Coordinates of C-alpha atoms in Angstrom, one line a residue:
M1 CA -0.2 -16.7 -40.5
D2 CA 3.0 -18.9 -40.8
N3 CA 6.2 -17.7 -38.8
T4 CA 7.8 -15.9 -41.4
K5 CA 5.1 -13.8 -41.9
K6 CA 4.2 -13.0 -38.6
T7 CA 8.1 -12.0 -38.1
S8 CA 7.8 -9.8 -41.0
Y9 CA 4.4 -8.2 -39.6
E10 CA 5.7 -7.7 -36.3
T11 CA 9.1 -6.0 -37.8
S12 CA 7.0 -3.4 -39.9
K13 CA 5.1 -2.5 -37.1
L14 CA 7.8 -1.9 -35.0
Q15 CA 9.6 0.3 -37.7
N16 CA 6.7 2.5 -37.5
I17 CA 7.4 3.5 -33.7
N18 CA 9.2 6.3 -32.9
L19 CA 12.5 4.7 -31.0
E20 CA 13.0 8.3 -29.5
I21 CA 9.6 7.8 -27.9
C22 CA 9.0 11.1 -25.6
H23 CA 7.2 10.7 -22.3
D24 CA 4.0 12.2 -23.5
D25 CA 3.8 9.5 -25.9
I26 CA 4.2 6.9 -23.5
I27 CA 1.4 8.1 -21.1
E28 CA -0.9 8.2 -24.0
N29 CA 0.0 4.6 -25.2
L30 CA -0.7 3.3 -21.9
K31 CA -3.8 5.2 -21.8
Q32 CA -5.4 3.7 -24.9
D33 CA -5.9 0.4 -26.2
S34 CA -2.9 -0.4 -27.9
E35 CA -1.3 -3.5 -28.9
D36 CA 0.4 -5.4 -26.3
F37 CA 4.0 -4.8 -28.1
I38 CA 3.1 -1.2 -28.1
K39 CA 2.4 -1.0 -24.4
I40 CA 5.5 -3.0 -23.7
F41 CA 7.9 -1.2 -25.5
S42 CA 6.2 2.2 -23.8
I43 CA 6.8 0.8 -20.5
I44 CA 10.3 -0.4 -21.1
N45 CA 10.8 3.5 -21.9
L46 CA 9.3 5.1 -19.1
E47 CA 11.9 6.9 -17.0
K48 CA 10.0 8.7 -14.4
F49 CA 6.5 9.4 -13.1
K50 CA 5.0 13.4 -13.5
N51 CA 2.3 12.7 -10.5
L52 CA 0.1 9.9 -8.9
E53 CA -1.9 9.8 -12.1
E54 CA 0.8 8.3 -13.9
V55 CA 1.6 6.1 -11.7
E56 CA -1.7 4.8 -10.7
L57 CA -2.1 4.5 -14.7
L58 CA 1.1 2.0 -14.9
F59 CA -0.5 0.0 -11.4
T60 CA -3.3 -0.2 -13.7
H61 CA -1.4 -2.6 -15.7
L62 CA -0.1 -4.9 -13.2
T63 CA -3.4 -6.8 -12.8
N64 CA -5.7 -8.1 -15.8
Q65 CA -3.2 -7.8 -18.6
P66 CA -1.4 -10.5 -20.7
T67 CA 1.8 -11.8 -18.9
P68 CA 4.2 -10.2 -20.6
I69 CA 2.7 -6.4 -19.9
R70 CA 2.3 -7.6 -16.2
E71 CA 6.0 -8.6 -16.1
A72 CA 7.4 -5.7 -17.9
V73 CA 5.3 -3.5 -15.3
A74 CA 6.7 -5.2 -12.4
L75 CA 10.1 -5.0 -13.4
K76 CA 9.5 -1.2 -14.5
L77 CA 8.4 -0.8 -10.8
E78 CA 11.2 -2.3 -9.1
E79 CA 13.5 0.2 -11.3
I80 CA 11.4 3.6 -10.4
Y81 CA 9.0 3.2 -8.3
K82 CA 9.1 5.5 -5.5
D83 CA 6.4 5.2 -2.4
E84 CA 6.1 9.2 -2.1
L85 CA 3.4 8.4 -4.6
Y86 CA 1.0 6.2 -2.7
S87 CA -2.7 5.5 -2.9
A88 CA -5.5 2.9 -1.9
F89 CA -5.4 1.9 -5.3
I90 CA -1.7 1.3 -5.2
K91 CA -2.1 -0.4 -2.2
E92 CA -4.9 -3.0 -3.5
Q93 CA -2.5 -3.7 -6.8
L94 CA 0.5 -4.7 -5.2
L95 CA -1.8 -6.8 -2.9
K96 CA -3.1 -8.5 -6.1
A97 CA 0.4 -8.8 -7.7
I98 CA 2.2 -10.4 -4.6
I99 CA 0.4 -13.8 -6.1
D100 CA 0.7 -13.4 -9.6
I101 CA 0.5 -16.5 -11.5
N102 CA 3.9 -15.5 -13.0
P103 CA 6.9 -15.9 -10.2
N104 CA 8.8 -12.9 -12.2
V105 CA 6.1 -10.6 -11.0
C106 CA 6.1 -11.9 -7.6
R107 CA 9.5 -11.4 -7.3
A108 CA 9.9 -8.2 -8.6
I109 CA 6.9 -6.9 -5.9
C110 CA 8.8 -8.5 -3.1
N111 CA 11.9 -6.5 -4.3
I112 CA 10.0 -3.5 -4.2
I113 CA 8.4 -4.1 -0.6
F114 CA 12.1 -5.0 0.8
K115 CA 13.2 -1.6 -0.4
S116 CA 10.3 0.3 1.2
E117 CA 9.9 1.1 5.0
F118 CA 6.7 2.7 3.8
L119 CA 5.0 0.1 2.3
K120 CA 6.3 -2.8 4.9
N121 CA 4.2 -0.8 7.5
N122 CA 1.6 0.0 5.5
L123 CA 1.1 -3.9 3.9
L124 CA 1.2 -5.7 6.9
D125 CA -2.5 -5.4 8.2
D126 CA -4.0 -6.1 4.9
L127 CA -1.8 -8.7 4.2
I128 CA -2.2 -10.5 7.5
I129 CA -6.0 -10.3 6.8
R130 CA -5.3 -12.2 3.4
I131 CA -3.4 -14.9 4.8
N132 CA -5.6 -15.8 7.5
N133 CA -8.8 -15.7 5.1
L134 CA -6.7 -17.9 2.7
L135 CA -6.2 -20.0 5.9
V136 CA -9.8 -20.5 6.1
E137 CA -10.4 -21.8 2.6
I138 CA -7.3 -24.3 2.7
K139 CA -8.8 -25.7 6.1
K140 CA -12.2 -26.1 4.4
Q141 CA -10.8 -27.8 1.5
D142 CA -8.4 -29.9 3.8
R143 CA -11.6 -31.3 5.3
N144 CA -13.0 -32.5 1.8
L145 CA -9.5 -33.4 0.0
G146 CA -6.8 -33.3 2.4
G147 CA -3.2 -32.9 1.0
F148 CA -2.2 -29.5 2.9
Y149 CA -1.5 -31.1 6.5
D150 CA -0.3 -34.9 7.9
D151 CA -3.0 -37.0 5.9
A152 CA -1.5 -39.8 3.6
Q153 CA -4.8 -40.9 2.9
K154 CA -6.2 -37.9 0.8
I155 CA -5.5 -36.2 -2.2
R156 CA -2.3 -34.4 -2.2
K157 CA -1.9 -33.2 -6.0
N158 CA -4.6 -31.2 -6.9
H159 CA -4.9 -27.8 -9.2
A160 CA -7.0 -26.1 -6.7
K161 CA -4.4 -27.0 -3.8
N162 CA -1.4 -25.8 -5.8
K163 CA -3.0 -22.6 -6.7
K164 CA -3.6 -21.9 -2.7
L165 CA -0.1 -23.3 -2.1
F166 CA 1.3 -21.0 -4.5
S167 CA -0.6 -18.0 -2.9
L168 CA 0.2 -18.9 0.6
Y169 CA 4.0 -19.3 -0.4
W170 CA 4.5 -15.5 -1.6
Y171 CA 2.1 -14.2 0.9
L172 CA 4.3 -15.9 3.5
E173 CA 7.7 -14.7 1.6
V174 CA 6.1 -10.7 1.8
L175 CA 4.9 -11.4 5.5
S176 CA 8.5 -12.4 6.4
I177 CA 9.6 -8.9 5.0
C178 CA 7.1 -6.6 6.4
I179 CA 7.5 -8.3 10.0
K180 CA 11.3 -7.6 10.4
G181 CA 12.0 -6.8 14.2
K182 CA 8.4 -7.1 15.1
N183 CA 6.6 -9.4 17.6
N184 CA 3.3 -9.4 16.3
S185 CA 0.7 -11.8 18.1
Q186 CA -1.5 -12.2 14.7
V187 CA 1.7 -13.4 12.7
L188 CA 2.6 -15.9 15.9
E189 CA -0.8 -17.4 15.3
I190 CA -0.4 -17.6 11.4
I191 CA 3.1 -19.6 12.0
K192 CA 1.6 -21.9 14.4
E193 CA -0.7 -22.8 11.9
T194 CA 1.7 -22.8 8.7
I195 CA 4.3 -24.9 10.8
K196 CA 2.0 -27.9 10.6
F197 CA 2.0 -28.1 6.5
N198 CA 3.3 -31.0 4.9
D199 CA 4.5 -28.9 2.4
Y200 CA 8.1 -28.1 2.9
T201 CA 8.4 -24.7 1.3
I202 CA 5.5 -23.4 3.2
R203 CA 7.7 -24.5 6.6
E204 CA 10.5 -22.6 5.2
K205 CA 9.0 -19.7 4.6
T206 CA 7.4 -20.3 8.2
A207 CA 10.7 -20.3 9.7
K208 CA 12.0 -17.5 7.6
I209 CA 9.4 -15.8 9.8
L210 CA 9.9 -16.9 12.5
I211 CA 13.7 -16.2 12.6
N212 CA 12.9 -12.3 11.7
I213 CA 10.5 -11.9 14.5
N214 CA 12.2 -10.5 17.8
D215 CA 12.5 -12.7 20.9
S216 CA 10.5 -15.6 19.3
P217 CA 9.4 -18.5 21.2
I218 CA 11.3 -21.1 21.9
E219 CA 8.9 -23.9 21.6
L220 CA 8.5 -22.7 17.8
L221 CA 12.2 -22.7 17.1
K222 CA 12.3 -26.2 18.4
I223 CA 9.8 -27.7 16.1
I224 CA 11.5 -26.2 13.2
Q225 CA 15.1 -27.4 14.9
N226 CA 13.8 -30.8 14.4
D227 CA 11.8 -30.4 10.9
Q228 CA 12.9 -33.4 8.7
N229 CA 13.8 -31.2 6.0
F230 CA 17.5 -29.6 5.8
Y231 CA 16.7 -26.3 4.2
V232 CA 13.9 -25.6 6.8
K233 CA 15.9 -26.6 9.7
N234 CA 19.4 -25.0 8.2
L235 CA 17.2 -21.5 8.9
V236 CA 17.4 -21.5 13.0
Y237 CA 20.3 -23.8 13.3
D238 CA 22.0 -21.1 15.1
R239 CA 19.4 -19.6 16.6
I240 CA 19.6 -22.0 20.0
N241 CA 21.3 -24.1 21.8
F242 CA 20.8 -28.0 20.8
E243 CA 21.1 -28.6 24.5
D244 CA 18.2 -26.5 25.3

């Protein structure tokens, strides 16, 4: 089908959609195996949730869906989700969506968590577990291929490596949001590890976590202060005296 015919087809389809779609029709479209553009249209027009079942229905579309649907869901949740309606399923979907391959989804999820003290408190323990599991995988891969730490003799460009770095980057971003003001020994152990990564974006997220912890260890602050990357060291420039 050429572009002209495709556009004509999509236009005719859209003309059959009631632009004044009601709430019940939106929910029904999400329950059915509707075409992607109908689901996106429904998601965009969703204005509220009536119950937990409807919230979970939308969260179902946050994973294992085409990218446009996942992004539409994440942005809609950022707009209307309230954590009064919460469940173990919603927690699991949020944790999965943190490391979606689409950064727009990741950012929207971060914004949702940032606005909710409830989510920060309820996601922290599971987030720490996922980061630690990922670090175990990274250490194993680094022993075989290298590239994560200071090892110039081994492979640096690798799809599996980049995927793990992407996941770690967004996990650390959410950790920096959840940990604010808390001094958590498990988090300190994580940043002692991530502070050694040769990817500066991981060290930058590590620094962001560190400055969000009360009474941050001076030895870790000094490591960040002496980092070779400006964006990393700039995060702690006013945290300790350079003469200490």
